[in-house]
Every structure is written in C-alpha cells, then in structure tokens.
Tab-separated table of C-alpha atoms and ligand atoms in Angstrom:
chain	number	residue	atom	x	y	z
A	27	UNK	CA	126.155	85.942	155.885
A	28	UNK	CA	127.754	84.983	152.961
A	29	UNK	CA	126.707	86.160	148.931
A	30	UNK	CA	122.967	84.989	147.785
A	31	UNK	CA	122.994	81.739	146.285
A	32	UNK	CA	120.086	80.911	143.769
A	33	UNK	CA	118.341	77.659	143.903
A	34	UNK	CA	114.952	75.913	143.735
A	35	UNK	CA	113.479	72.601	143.398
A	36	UNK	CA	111.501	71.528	139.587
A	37	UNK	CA	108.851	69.975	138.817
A	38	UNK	CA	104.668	69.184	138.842
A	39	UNK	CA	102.581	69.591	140.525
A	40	UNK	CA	105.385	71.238	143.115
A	41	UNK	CA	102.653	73.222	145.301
A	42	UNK	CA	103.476	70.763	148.281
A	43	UNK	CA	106.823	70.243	148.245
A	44	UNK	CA	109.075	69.717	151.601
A	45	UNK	CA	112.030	71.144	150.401
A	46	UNK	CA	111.975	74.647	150.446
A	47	UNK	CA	111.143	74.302	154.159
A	48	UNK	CA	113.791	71.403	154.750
A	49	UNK	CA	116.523	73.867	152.562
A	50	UNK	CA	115.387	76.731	154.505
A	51	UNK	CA	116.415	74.943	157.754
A	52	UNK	CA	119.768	73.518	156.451
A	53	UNK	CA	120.326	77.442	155.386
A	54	UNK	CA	119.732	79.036	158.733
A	55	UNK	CA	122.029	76.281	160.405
A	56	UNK	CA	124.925	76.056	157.611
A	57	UNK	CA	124.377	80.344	157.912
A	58	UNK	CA	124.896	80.355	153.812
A	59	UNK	CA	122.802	82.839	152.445
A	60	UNK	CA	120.542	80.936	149.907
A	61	UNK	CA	116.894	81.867	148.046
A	62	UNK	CA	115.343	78.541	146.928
A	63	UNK	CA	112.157	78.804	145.443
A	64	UNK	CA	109.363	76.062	144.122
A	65	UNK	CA	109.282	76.015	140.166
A	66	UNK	CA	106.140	74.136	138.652
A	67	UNK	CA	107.173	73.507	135.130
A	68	UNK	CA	105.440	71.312	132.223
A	69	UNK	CA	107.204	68.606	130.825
A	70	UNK	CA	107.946	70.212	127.283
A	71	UNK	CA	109.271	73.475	128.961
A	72	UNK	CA	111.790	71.859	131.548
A	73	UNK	CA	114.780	71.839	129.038
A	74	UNK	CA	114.286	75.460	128.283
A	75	UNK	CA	113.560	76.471	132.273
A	76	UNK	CA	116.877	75.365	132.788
A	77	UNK	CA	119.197	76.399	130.655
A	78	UNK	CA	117.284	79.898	131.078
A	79	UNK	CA	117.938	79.274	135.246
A	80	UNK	CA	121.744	78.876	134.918
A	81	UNK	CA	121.788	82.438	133.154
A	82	UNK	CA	121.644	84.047	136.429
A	83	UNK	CA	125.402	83.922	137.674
A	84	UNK	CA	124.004	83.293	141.158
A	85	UNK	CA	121.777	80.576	140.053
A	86	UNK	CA	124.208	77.324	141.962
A	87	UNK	CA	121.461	74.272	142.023
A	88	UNK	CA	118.162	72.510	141.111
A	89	UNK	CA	116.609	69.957	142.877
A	90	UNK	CA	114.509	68.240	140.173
A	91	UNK	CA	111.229	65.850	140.824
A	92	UNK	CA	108.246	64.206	139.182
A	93	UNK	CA	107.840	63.886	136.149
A	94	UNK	CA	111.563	65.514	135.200
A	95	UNK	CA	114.070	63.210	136.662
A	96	UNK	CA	114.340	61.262	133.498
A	97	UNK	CA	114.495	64.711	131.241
A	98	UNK	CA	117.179	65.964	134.026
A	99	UNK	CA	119.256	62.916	132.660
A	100	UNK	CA	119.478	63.837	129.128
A	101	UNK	CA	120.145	67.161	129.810
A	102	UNK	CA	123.974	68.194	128.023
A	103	UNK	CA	126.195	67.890	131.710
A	104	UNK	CA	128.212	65.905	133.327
A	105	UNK	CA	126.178	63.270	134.415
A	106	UNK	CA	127.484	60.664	137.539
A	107	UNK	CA	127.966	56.990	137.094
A	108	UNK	CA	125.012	56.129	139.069
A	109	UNK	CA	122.464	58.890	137.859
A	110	UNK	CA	123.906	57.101	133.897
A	111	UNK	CA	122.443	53.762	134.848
A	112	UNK	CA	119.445	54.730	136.640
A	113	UNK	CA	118.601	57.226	133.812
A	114	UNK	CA	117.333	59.766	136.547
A	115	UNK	CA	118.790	62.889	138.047
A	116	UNK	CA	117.389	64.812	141.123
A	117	UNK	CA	120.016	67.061	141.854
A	118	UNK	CA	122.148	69.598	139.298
A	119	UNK	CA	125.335	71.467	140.774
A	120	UNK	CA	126.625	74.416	138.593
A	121	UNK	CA	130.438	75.900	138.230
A	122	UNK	CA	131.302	78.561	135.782
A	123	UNK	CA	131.152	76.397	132.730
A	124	UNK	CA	129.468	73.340	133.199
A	125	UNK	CA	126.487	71.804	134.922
A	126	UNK	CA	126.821	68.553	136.817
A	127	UNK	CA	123.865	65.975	136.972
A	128	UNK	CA	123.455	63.098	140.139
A	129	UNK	CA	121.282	61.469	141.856
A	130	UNK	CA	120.862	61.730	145.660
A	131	UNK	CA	117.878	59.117	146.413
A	132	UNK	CA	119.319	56.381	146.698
A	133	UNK	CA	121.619	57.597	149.174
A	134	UNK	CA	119.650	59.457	151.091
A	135	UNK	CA	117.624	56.300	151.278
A	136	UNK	CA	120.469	54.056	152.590
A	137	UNK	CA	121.399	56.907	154.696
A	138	UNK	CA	118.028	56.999	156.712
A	139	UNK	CA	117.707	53.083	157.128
A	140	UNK	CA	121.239	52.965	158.595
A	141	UNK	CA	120.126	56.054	160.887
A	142	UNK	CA	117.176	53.907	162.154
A	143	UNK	CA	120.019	51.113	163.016
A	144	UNK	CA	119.055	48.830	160.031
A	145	UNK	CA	121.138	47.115	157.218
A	146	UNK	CA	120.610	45.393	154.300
A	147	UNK	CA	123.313	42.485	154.380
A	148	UNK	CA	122.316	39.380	154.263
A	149	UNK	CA	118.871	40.612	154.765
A	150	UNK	CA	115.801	39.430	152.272
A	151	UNK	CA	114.307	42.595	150.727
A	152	UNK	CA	111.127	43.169	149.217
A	153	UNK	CA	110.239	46.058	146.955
A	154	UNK	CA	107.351	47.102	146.156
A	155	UNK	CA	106.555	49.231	142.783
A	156	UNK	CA	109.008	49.654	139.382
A	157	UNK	CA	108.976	53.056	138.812
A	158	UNK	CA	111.603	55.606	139.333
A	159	UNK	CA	112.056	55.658	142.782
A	160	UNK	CA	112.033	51.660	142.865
A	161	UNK	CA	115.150	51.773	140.691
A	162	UNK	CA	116.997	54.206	142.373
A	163	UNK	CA	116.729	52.420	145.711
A	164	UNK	CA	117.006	49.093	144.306
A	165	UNK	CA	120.447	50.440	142.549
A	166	UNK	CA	121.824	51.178	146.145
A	167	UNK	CA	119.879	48.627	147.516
A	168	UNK	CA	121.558	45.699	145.291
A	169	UNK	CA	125.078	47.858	146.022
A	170	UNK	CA	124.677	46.593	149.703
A	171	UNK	CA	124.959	42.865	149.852
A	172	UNK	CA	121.399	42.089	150.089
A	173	UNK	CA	120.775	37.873	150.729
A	174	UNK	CA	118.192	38.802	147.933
A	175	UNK	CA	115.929	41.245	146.361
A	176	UNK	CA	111.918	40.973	145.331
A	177	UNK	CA	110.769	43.397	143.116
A	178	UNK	CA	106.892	43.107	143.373
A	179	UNK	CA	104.825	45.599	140.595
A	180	UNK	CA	101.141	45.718	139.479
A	181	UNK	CA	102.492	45.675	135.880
A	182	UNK	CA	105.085	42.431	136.173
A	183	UNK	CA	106.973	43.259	133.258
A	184	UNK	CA	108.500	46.435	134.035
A	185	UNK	CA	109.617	44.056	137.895
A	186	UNK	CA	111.006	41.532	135.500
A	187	UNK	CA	113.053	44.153	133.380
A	188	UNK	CA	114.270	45.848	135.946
A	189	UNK	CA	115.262	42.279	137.747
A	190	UNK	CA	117.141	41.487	134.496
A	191	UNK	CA	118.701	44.612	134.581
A	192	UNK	CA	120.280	44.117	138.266
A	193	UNK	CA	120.813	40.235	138.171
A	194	UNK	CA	124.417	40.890	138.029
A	195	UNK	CA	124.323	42.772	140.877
A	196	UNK	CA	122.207	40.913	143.184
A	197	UNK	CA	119.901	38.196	143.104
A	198	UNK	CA	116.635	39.590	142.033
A	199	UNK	CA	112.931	38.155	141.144
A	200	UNK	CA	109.893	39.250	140.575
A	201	UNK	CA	107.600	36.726	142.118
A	202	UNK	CA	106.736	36.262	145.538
A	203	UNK	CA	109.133	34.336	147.611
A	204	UNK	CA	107.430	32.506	150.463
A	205	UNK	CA	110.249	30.283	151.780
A	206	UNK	CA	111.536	32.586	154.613
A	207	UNK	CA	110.213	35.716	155.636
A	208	UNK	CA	111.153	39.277	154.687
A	209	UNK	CA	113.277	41.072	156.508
A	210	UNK	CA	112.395	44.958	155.122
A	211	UNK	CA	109.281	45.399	153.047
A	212	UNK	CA	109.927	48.885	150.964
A	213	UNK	CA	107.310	50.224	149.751
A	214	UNK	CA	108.105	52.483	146.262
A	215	UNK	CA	104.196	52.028	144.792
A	216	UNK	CA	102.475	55.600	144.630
A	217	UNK	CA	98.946	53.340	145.091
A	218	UNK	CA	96.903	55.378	147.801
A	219	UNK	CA	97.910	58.502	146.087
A	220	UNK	CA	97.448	57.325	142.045
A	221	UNK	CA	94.452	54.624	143.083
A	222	UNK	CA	93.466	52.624	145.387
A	223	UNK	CA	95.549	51.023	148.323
A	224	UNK	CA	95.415	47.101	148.002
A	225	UNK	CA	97.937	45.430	150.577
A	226	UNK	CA	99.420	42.474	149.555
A	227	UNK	CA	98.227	38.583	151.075
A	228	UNK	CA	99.823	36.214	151.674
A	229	UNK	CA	103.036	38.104	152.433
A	230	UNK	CA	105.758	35.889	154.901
A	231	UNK	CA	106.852	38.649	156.998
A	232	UNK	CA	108.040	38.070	160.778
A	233	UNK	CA	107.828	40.401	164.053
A	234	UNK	CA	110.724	41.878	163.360
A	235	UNK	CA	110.028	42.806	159.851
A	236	UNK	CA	110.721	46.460	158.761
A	237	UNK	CA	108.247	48.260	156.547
A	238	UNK	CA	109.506	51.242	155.009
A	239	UNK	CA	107.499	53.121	152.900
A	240	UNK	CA	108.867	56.182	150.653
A	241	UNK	CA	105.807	58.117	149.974
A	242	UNK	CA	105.236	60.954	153.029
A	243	UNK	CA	102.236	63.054	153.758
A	244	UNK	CA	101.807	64.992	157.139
A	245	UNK	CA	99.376	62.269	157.976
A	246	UNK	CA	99.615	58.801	157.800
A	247	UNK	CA	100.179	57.319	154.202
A	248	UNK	CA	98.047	54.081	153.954
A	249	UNK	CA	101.082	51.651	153.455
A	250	UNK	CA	101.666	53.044	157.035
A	251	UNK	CA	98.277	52.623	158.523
A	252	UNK	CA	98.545	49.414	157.090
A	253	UNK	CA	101.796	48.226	158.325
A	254	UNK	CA	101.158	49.141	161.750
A	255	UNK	CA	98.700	46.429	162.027
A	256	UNK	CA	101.834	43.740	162.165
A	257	UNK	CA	104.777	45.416	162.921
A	258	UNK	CA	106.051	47.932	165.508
A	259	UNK	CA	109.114	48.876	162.833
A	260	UNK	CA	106.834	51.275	160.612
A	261	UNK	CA	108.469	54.130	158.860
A	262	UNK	CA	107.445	57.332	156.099
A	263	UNK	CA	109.445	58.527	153.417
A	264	UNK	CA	110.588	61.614	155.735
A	265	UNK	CA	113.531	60.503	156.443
A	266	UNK	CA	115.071	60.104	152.925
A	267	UNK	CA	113.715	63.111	151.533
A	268	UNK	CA	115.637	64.555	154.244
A	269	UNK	CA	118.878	63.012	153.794
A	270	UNK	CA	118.333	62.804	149.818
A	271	UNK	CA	118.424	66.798	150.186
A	272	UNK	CA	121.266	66.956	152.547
A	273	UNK	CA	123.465	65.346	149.889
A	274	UNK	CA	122.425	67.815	147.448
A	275	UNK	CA	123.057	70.626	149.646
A	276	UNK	CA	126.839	68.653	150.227
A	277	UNK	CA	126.988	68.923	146.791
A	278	UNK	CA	126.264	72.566	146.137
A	279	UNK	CA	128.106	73.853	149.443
A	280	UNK	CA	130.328	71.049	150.455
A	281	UNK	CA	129.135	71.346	153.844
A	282	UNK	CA	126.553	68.464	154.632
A	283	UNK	CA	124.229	69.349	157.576
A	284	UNK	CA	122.031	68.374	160.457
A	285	UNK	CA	119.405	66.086	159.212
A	286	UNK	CA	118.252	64.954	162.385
A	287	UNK	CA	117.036	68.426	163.872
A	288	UNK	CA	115.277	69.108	160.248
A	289	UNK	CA	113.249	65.322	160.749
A	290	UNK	CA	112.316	66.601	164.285
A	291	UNK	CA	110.933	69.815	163.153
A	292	UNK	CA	108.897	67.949	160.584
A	293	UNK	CA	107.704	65.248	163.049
A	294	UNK	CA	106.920	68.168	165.469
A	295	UNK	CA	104.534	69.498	162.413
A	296	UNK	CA	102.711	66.338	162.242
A	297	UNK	CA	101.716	66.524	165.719
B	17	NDP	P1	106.461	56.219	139.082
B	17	NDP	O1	105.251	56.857	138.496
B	17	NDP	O2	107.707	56.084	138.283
B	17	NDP	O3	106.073	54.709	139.557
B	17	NDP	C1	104.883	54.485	140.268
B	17	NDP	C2	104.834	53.026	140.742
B	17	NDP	O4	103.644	52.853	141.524
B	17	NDP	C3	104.755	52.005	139.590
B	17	NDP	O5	105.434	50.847	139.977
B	17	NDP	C4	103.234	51.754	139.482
B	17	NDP	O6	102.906	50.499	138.976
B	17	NDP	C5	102.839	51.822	140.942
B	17	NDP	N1	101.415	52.172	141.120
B	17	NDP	C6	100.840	53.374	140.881
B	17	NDP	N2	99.521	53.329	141.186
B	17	NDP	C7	99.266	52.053	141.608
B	17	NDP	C8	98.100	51.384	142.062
B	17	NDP	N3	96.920	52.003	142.140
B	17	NDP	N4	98.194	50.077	142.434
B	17	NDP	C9	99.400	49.430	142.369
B	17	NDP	N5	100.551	50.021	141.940
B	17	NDP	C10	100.480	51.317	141.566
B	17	NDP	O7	106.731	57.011	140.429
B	17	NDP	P2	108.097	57.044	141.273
B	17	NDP	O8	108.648	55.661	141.286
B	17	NDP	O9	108.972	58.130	140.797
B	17	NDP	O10	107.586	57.468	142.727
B	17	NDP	C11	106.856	56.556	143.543
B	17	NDP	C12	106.591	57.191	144.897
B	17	NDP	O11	107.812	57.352	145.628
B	17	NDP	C13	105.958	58.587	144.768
B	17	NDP	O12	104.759	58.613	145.510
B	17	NDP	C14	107.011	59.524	145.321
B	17	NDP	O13	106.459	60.593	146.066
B	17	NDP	C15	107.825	58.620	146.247
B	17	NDP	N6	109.218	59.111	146.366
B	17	NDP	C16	109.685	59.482	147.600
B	17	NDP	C17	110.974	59.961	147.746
B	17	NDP	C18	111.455	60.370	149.108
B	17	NDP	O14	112.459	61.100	149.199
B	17	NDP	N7	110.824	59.929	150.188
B	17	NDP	C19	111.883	60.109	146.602
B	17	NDP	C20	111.314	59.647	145.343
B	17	NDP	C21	110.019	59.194	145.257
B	17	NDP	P3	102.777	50.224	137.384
B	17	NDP	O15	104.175	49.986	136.907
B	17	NDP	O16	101.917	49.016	137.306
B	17	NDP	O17	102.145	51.446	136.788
C-alpha cells in the first residue's frame, strides 16, 4: 500500500452522496491508499474549509458539489479552460504550491453516452433544465458536432442566455423544435426532487429516441419512470457520476480506473 492520501467530496446537504463508496472502490482496485471523507459545509464557510483542508500535507483532492461549484471557481488556483467558461469546478488537484481547479462533468457525461454506444454527431439534442449541470453538459455537448441543440427551462430566460452564450459553438434554441424528432432527450431539471415532475407534451421523439436523465436515486427517478413509457433506451445519472469521478481520480493519481465494475456494484445495490 502506498502513503495515505487525504481527500473528500464538499458540499450540502452531502449525507447521500455516491462517492465515497464509488472512491472507495476505485481505491481498493488502483491499491492507493486513500481516506476520503463526506464534508457538509455552508455556503459562507466553503472558502475557509478549504484553504484550512490543503494545510494537511496529505490533503491531495476535493470533489466539490451543490451549491459550491460556482464558489470552487473563484477560488485563487489554477483554474482549466473549460471549468473558466462554465464558471463551475467539481474537482481540485493539489501539488506543493498550488491548487488546480477543473471540471469533470461534462466528460464524464460524454464518457458514459459513448459507453452505452451513443454519439452526438449529427444527432438533434434536447436539454432539459439551465442550471449548472445543463451548462456543463451542454459545453461538451456543443464540443461534439451536434446537428443542433434545444435547451428547454421552466424559467426561458436563463435557456435563452445560455443559447446566446453557445451560438458560436453550435446551433442552439430555446423553443421547442417540432420538425424532426429528437434523437437524445437529456434531462438536467432537478423537478421530482425540487417540485413536482411535469413531463413535457407534445414532444417529437421517435422509437429510437434516447432519454438520459442525470439525476440518480437507488430507485427510479421520475424522468425515468416516465421515459420508459416510450422508449426502451432509458438511462440514470449513474453512469456519469461514475465516470465524472474517475477523471478526478485520473487527475489526482494519474491512473484512471475501472468504471464499469464500480456501475455494476451500484446496479447490483439497486436490486
Ligand atoms: P441547478 O439548481 O443549477 O438547476 C436546476 C434546474 O432544474 C433549473 O433549470 C431549474 O429551472 C430546474 N427545476 C428545478 N425545479 C423544477 C421544477 N419543479 N420544474 C421545472 N424545472 C425545475 O441544479 P444543477 O443544474 O446543478 O443540477 C441539476 C440536477 O443534475 C441535480 O438534481 C443534480 O443531482 C444532477 N446532477 C447529476 C450529476 C451526475 O453526475 N449524474 C452531476 C451534476 C448534477 P429554473 O431555472 O426555472 O429554476
């Protein structure tokens, strides 16, 4: 075994986080000796927490989460290109003298749809939601050569900034398209867990539509239960929390591991 690293995931509420389970796993495989620990911290004590946390010479890495990801950004790092212009950071690496501030959703996002054997060139996506986690997948989403991107939200103006905001990307709107159907329908709304669940009507979706929805609970979210009424492709936000941690744990040990096997063992929890 090697030295005891120090790391832990931020943020609140944090009582039901995955990760300490899903770092636990990639621990026991990588055999890297590592304590990572759940940190509940308010909003005007998240600053402090961590520059207190990267005292301890052993501390190596935070994972961060809601409501901090937009504090991690400001924090005095290096920050990545990506985590910049998203203004969110999940992940922080530390060396002797510096920390270093990214963001690891969007990839692990990308990463699980291409492990399910999708792709999202020349496809028509739909997004649902224009929070946080919208914009980092619609970042990597609009990296990918989409045909074109929807970005459908309860509150329209924060779709249509965030459309503005990516036009040069991709070609993005904020009003239903019913031309053609959607190819992947992404769900990014927390409605079921804020609020009520209200699907949308009048949505031009095919057989062969994918519905992917990024919230996760051990049972099924009701995006899920709701998808599963037209399409056979239904899938959780499992997967990407997976990968999304896999790339931090790249990042802190250069050693990315087996996300598969962790999925399993989470998919074996549900039952
Ligand atoms: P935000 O609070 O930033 O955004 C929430 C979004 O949900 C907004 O677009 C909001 O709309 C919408 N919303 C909330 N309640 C309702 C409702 N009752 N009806 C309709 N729309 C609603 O949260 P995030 O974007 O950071 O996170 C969203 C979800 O994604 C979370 O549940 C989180 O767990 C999940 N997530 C999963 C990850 C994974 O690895 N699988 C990674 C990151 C996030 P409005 O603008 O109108 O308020």
């Amino acid at each position: 075994m090697s030295k005891l690293y120090k790391l832990g995931v931020v943020g609140d509420p944090i009582e039901h986080s995955l990760s300490p389970f899903i770092h636990s796993r990639f621990s026991r495989e990588t055999n890297i000796n590592i304590e990572y620990l759940p940190f509940k911290v308010k909003q005007d004590d998240f600053a402090p927490f961590v520059s207190e946390f990267f005292k301890d010479s052993l501390s190596k890495g935070l994972n961060i989460t809601l409501p901090h990801k937009k504090n991690a950004s400001m924090l005095d790092g290096v920050i990545s290109k990506e985590a910049k212009y998203i203004n969110a950071v999940n992940t922080i690496v530390k060396d002797e003298k510096k920390i270093f501030l990214y963001s690891t959703d969007g990839v692990g996002f990308i990463d699980d749809i291409k492990n399910k054997g999708f792709m999202f060139e020349d496809n028509k996506i739909l997004i649902i939601g224009a929070g946080g986690a919208a914009e980092s997948i619609l970042y990597t989403v609009a990296h990918n050569k989409p045909k074109e991107i929807t970005l459908y939200n309860r509150t329209i103006e924060k779709a249509e900034k965030l459309c503005r905001k990516y036009s040069h990307i991709s070609k993005t709107e904020s009003v239903l398209d019913h031309n053609s159907p959607y190819d992947i329908v992404i769900n990014s709304s927390s409605a079921g867990l804020t609020g009520e669940f209200r699907p949308i009507e009048e949505l031009n979706i095919s057989k062969s539509t994918i519905f992917y929805d990024l919230n996760y609970s051990l049972t099924e979210t009701p995006f899920c239960k709701w998808a599963k009424g037209i399409s056979n492709n239904v899938y959780d936000g499992i997967g990407m929390l997976v990968h999304q941690a896999a790339h931090s744990y790249n990042m802190w040990f250069g050693i990315f591991p087996d996300t598969n096997k962790v999925i399993q063992d989470i998919e074996d929890m549900r039952g």
